[in-house]
CSV table of C-alpha atoms in Angstrom, one decimal:
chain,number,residue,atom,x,y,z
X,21,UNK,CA,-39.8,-31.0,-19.6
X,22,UNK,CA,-40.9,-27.7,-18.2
X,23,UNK,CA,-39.2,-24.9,-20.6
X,24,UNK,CA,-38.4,-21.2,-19.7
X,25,UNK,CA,-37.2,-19.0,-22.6
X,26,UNK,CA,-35.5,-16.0,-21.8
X,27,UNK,CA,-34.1,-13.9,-24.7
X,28,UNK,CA,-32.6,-10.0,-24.6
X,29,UNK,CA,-31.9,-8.5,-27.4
X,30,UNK,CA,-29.7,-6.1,-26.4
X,31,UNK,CA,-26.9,-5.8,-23.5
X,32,UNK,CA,-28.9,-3.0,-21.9
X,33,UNK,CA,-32.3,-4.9,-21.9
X,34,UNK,CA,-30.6,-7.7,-20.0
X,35,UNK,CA,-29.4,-5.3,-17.0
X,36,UNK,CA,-32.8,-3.9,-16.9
X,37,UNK,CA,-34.1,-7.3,-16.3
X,38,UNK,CA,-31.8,-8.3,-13.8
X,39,UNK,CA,-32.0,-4.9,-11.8
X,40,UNK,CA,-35.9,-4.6,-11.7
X,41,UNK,CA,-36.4,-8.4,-11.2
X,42,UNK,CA,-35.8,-10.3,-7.7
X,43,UNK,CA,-34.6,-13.5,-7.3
X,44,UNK,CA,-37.5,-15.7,-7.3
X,45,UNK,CA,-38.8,-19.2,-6.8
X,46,UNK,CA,-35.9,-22.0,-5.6
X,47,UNK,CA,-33.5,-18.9,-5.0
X,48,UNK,CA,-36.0,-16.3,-3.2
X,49,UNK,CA,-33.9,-18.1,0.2
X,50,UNK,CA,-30.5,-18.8,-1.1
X,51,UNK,CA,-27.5,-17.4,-0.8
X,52,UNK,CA,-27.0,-15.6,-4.4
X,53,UNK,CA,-23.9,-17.0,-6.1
X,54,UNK,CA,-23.9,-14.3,-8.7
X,55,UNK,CA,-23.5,-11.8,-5.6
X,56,UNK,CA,-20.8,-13.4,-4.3
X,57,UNK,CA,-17.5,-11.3,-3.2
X,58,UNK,CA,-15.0,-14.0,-2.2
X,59,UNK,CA,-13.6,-15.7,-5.2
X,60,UNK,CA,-12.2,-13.4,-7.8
X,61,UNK,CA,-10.4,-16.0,-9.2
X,62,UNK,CA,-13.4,-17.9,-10.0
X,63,UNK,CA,-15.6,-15.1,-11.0
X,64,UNK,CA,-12.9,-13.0,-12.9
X,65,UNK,CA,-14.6,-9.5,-11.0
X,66,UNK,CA,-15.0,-8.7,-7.2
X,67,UNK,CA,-18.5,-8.0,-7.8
X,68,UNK,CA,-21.8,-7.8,-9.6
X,69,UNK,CA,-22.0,-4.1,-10.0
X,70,UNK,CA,-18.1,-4.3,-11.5
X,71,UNK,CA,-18.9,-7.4,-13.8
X,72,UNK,CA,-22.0,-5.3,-14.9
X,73,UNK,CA,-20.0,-2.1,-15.7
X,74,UNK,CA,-18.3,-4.1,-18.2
X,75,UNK,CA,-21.1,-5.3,-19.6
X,76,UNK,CA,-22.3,-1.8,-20.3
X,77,UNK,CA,-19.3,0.2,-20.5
X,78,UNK,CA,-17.0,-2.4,-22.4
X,79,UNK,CA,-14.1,-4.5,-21.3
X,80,UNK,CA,-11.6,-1.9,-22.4
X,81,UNK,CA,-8.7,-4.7,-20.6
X,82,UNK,CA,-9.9,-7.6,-22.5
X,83,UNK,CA,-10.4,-5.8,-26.1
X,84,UNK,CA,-6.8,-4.2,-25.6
X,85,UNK,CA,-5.1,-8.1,-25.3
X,86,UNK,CA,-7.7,-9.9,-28.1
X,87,UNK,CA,-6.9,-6.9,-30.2
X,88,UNK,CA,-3.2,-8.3,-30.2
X,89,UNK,CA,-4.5,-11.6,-31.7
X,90,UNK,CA,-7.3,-10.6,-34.3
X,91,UNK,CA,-7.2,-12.3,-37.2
X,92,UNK,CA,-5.2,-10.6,-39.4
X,93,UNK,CA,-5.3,-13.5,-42.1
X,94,UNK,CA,-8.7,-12.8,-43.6
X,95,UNK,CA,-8.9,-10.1,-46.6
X,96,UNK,CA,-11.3,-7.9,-46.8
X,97,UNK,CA,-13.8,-8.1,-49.2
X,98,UNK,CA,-13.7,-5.4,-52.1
X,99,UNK,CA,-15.7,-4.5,-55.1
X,100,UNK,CA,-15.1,-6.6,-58.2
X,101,UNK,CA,-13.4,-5.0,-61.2
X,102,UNK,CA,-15.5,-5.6,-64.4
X,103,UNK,CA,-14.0,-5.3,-68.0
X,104,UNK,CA,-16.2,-4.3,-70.8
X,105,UNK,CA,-16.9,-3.2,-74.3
X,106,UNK,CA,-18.0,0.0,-74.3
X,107,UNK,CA,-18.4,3.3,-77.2
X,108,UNK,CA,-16.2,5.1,-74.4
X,109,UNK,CA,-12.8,3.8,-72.0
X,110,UNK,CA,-9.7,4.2,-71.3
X,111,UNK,CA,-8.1,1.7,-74.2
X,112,UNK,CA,-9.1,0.6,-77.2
X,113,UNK,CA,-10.0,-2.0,-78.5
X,114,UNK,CA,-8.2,-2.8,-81.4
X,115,UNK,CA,-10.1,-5.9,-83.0
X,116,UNK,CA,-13.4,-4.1,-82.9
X,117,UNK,CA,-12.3,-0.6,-84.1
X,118,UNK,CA,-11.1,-2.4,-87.0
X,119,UNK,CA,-14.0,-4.4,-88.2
X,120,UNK,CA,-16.0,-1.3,-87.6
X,121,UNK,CA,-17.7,-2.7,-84.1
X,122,UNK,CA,-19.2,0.5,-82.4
X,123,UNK,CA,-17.9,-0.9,-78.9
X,124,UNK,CA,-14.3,-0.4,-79.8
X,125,UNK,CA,-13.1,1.1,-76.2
X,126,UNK,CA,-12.5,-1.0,-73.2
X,127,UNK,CA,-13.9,0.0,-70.2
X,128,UNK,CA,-14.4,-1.0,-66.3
X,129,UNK,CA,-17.1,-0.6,-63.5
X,130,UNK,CA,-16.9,-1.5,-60.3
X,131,UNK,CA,-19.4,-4.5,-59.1
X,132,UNK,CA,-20.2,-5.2,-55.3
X,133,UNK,CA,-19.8,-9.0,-54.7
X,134,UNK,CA,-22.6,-10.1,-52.1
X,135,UNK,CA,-22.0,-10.6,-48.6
X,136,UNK,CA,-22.9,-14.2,-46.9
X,137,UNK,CA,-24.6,-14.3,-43.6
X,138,UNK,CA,-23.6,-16.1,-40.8
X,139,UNK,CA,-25.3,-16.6,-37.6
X,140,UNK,CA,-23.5,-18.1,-34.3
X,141,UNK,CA,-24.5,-19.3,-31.2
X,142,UNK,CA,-22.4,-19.4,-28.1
X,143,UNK,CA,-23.5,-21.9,-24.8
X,144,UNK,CA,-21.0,-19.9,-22.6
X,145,UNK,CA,-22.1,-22.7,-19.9
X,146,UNK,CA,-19.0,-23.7,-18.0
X,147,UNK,CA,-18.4,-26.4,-15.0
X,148,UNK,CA,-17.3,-25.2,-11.9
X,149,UNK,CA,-13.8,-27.0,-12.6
X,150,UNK,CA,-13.2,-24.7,-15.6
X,151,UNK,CA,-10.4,-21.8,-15.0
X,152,UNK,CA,-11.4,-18.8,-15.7
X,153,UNK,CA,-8.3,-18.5,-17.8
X,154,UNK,CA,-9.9,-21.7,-20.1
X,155,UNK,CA,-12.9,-20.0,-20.2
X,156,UNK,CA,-11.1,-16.6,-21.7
X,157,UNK,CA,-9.1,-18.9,-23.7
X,158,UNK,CA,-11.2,-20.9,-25.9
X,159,UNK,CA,-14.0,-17.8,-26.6
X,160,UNK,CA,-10.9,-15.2,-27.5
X,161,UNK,CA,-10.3,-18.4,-29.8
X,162,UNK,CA,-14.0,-18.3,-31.5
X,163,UNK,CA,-14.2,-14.0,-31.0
X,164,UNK,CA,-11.3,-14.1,-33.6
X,165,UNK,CA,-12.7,-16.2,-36.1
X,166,UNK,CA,-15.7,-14.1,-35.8
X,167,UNK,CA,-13.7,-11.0,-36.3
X,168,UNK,CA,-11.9,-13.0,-39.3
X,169,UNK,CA,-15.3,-13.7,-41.1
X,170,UNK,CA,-16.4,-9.9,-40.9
X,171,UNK,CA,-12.8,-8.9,-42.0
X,172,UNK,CA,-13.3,-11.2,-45.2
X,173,UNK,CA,-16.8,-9.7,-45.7
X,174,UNK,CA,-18.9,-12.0,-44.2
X,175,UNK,CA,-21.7,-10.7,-41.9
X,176,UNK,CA,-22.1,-11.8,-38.8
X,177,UNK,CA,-25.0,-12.5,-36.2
X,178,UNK,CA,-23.5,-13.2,-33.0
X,179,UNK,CA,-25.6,-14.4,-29.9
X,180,UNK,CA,-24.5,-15.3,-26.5
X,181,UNK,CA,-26.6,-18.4,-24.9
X,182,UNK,CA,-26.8,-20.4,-21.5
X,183,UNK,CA,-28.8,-23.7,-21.8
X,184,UNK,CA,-29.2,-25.5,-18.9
X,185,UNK,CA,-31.7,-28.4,-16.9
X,186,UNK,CA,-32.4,-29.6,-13.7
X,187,UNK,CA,-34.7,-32.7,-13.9
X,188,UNK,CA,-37.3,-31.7,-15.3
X,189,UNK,CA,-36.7,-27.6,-16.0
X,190,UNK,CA,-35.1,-26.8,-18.6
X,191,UNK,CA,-33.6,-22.6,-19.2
X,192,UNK,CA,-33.2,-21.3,-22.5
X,193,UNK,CA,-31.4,-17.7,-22.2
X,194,UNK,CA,-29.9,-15.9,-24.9
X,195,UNK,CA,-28.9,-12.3,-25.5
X,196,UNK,CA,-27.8,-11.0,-28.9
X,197,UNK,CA,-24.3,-9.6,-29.2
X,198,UNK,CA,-24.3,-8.7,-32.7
X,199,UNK,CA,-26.8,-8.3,-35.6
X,200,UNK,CA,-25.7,-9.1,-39.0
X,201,UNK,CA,-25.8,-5.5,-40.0
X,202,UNK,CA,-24.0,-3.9,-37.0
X,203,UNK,CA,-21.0,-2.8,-37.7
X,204,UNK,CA,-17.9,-5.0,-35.8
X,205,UNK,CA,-17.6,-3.5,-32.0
X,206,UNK,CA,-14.6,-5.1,-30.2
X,207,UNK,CA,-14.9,-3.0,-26.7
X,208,UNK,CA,-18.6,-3.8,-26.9
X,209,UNK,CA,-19.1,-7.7,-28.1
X,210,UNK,CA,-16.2,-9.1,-26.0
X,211,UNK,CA,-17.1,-9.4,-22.3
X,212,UNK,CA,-20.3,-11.4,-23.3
X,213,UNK,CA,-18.4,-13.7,-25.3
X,214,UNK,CA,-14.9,-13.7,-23.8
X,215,UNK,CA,-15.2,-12.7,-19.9
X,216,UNK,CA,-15.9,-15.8,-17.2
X,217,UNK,CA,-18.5,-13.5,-15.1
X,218,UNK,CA,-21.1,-13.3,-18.1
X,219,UNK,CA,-21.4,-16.6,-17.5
X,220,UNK,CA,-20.8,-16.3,-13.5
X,221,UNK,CA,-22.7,-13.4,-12.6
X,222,UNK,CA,-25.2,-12.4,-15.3
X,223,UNK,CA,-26.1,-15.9,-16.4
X,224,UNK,CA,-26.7,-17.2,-13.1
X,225,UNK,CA,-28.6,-14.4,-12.1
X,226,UNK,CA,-31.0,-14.7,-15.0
X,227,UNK,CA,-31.0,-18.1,-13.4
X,228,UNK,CA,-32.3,-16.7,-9.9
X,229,UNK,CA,-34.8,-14.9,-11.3
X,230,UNK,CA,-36.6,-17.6,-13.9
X,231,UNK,CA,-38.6,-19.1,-11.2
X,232,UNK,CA,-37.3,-22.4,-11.0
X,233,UNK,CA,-39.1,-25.1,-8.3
X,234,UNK,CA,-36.7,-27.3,-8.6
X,235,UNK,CA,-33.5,-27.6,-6.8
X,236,UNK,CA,-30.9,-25.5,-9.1
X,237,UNK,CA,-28.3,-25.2,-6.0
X,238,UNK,CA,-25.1,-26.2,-8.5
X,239,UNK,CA,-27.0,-24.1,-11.3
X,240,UNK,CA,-28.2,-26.8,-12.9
X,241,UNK,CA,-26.5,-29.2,-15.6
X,242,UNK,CA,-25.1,-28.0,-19.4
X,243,UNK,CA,-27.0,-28.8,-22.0
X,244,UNK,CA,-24.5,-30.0,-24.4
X,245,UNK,CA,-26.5,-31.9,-26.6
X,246,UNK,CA,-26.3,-30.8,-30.1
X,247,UNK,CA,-29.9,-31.8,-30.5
X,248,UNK,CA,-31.4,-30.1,-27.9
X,249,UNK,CA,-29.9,-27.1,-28.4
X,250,UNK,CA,-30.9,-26.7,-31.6
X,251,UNK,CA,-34.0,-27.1,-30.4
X,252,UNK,CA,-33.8,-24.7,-27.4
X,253,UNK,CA,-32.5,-22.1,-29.7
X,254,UNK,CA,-35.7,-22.8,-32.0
X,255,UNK,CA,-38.0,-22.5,-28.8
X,256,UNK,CA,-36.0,-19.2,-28.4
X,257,UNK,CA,-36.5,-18.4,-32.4
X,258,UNK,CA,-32.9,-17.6,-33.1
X,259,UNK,CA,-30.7,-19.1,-35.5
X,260,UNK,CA,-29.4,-22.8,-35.1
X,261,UNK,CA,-26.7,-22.9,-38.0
X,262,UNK,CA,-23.9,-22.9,-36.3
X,263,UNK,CA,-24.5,-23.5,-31.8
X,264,UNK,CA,-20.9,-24.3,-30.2
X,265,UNK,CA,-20.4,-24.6,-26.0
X,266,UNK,CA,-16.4,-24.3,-24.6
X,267,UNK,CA,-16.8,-27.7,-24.5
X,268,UNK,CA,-16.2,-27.7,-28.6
X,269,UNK,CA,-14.0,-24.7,-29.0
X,270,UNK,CA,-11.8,-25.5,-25.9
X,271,UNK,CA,-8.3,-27.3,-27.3
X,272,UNK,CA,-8.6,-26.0,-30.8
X,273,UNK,CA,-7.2,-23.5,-33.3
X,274,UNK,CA,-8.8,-20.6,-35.1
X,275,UNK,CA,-8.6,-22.8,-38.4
X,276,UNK,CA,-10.2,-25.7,-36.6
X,277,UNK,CA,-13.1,-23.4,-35.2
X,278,UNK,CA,-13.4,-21.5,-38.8
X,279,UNK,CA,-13.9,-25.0,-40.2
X,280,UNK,CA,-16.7,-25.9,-37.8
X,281,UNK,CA,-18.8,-23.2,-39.2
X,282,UNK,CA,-21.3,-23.6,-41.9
């Protein structure tokens, strides 16, 4: 299996690539279905140059409606209250002043519990079949438990993936969201994770320009093997915790989803 690893690190190095690279390889001849202009429905944007803009400029539509819908359950984590023995407080301590203990005040500090990390992968791959609406759906689904976990404390880093073969080629694209000490960005992180044209446009257009040979006229096949794509996320060298496709997420609630994560 013939393995191309593309990995971005940022939203902006990913539009770079994609604006200073032509399609190449299978697709230097084809018609270019991440250009295409006559299926909004499918695509969720008229265009490239529009699905791109909210890459870059942030899906101010989208954040407004998952905002309704962020998990409000979690609590945020706060510093731990510690009581203790002191020469100094605000009450004493009545035992001790009377056996003549020294530490005969009770005092508190304020202790900073440590914050887990958690890394997540997202295979946006979709079929064809898939309504944009299911698409939206079931990634609003995981955004929220992601905004749950950060809510509660819990870091998170947050990377957006499309794994996908044709006979023997296999593409390994990824493009980090969110690091774990990045602060929680709704406008910014959603239309990677959430909007059908990441997938539609800027996925299949890395796809046009990874120099495949093979015939990738359907875009290839999803890998939804939980195998591989642990491994094509180690070929990549990101995390491998926690790698979910819609194909997992689709049908279930944000407590099913939260569960799923290690």
């Amino acid at each position: 299996m013939k393995n191309i690893n593309l990995k971005f690190k940022s939203l902006g190095a990913l539009s770079s690539y994609i604006a200073n690279n032509s399609a190449c390889g299978f697709f230097s001849d084809q018609v270019l279905a991440s250009e295409m202009t006559n299926n909004v429905k499918f695509y969720g944007s008229k265009n490239f140059e529009a699905a791109n803009n909210m890459m870059l400029q942030g899906w101010s539509e989208g954040a407004a409606r998952v905002q309704k819908y962020m998990n409000a359950g979690a609590t945020a984590t706060a510093p731990k209250r510690v009581i203790y023995n002191s020469v100094v407080g605000f009450a004493p301590n009545v035992p001790n002043y009377l056996s003549g203990n020294p530490l005969n005040m009770i005092n508190q500090k304020r202790v900073k519990t440590p914050k887990k990390v958690v890394s997540i992968v997202y295979n946006c791959a979709v079929g064809y079949d898939i309504k944009a609406a299911n698409i939206e759906k079931a990634a609003a689904a995981l955004f929220n438990v992601v905004s749950g976990l950060e809510a509660s404390g819990v870091r998170v880093e947050l990377w957006c993936a499309n794994f996908s073969y044709k006979d023997d080629e296999q593409i390994n694209f990824a493009l980090k969201i969110k690091s774990a000490g990045q602060p929680f960005n709704l406008l910014k992180m959603i239309y990677p994770i959430v909007h059908p044209s990441f997938n539609r446009r800027h996925c299949f257009a890395v796809t046009e320009r990874a120099g495949v040979e093979n015939d990738w006229g359907e875009y290839g096949q999803i890998l939804l093997s939980v195998d591989k794509s642990i491994k094509a996320c180690q070929a990549l060298r990101i995390p491998s915790d926690n790698v979910f496709s819609y194909y997992d997420l689709t049908g279930k609630t944000e407590s099913e989803i939260a569960k799923m994560i290690k």
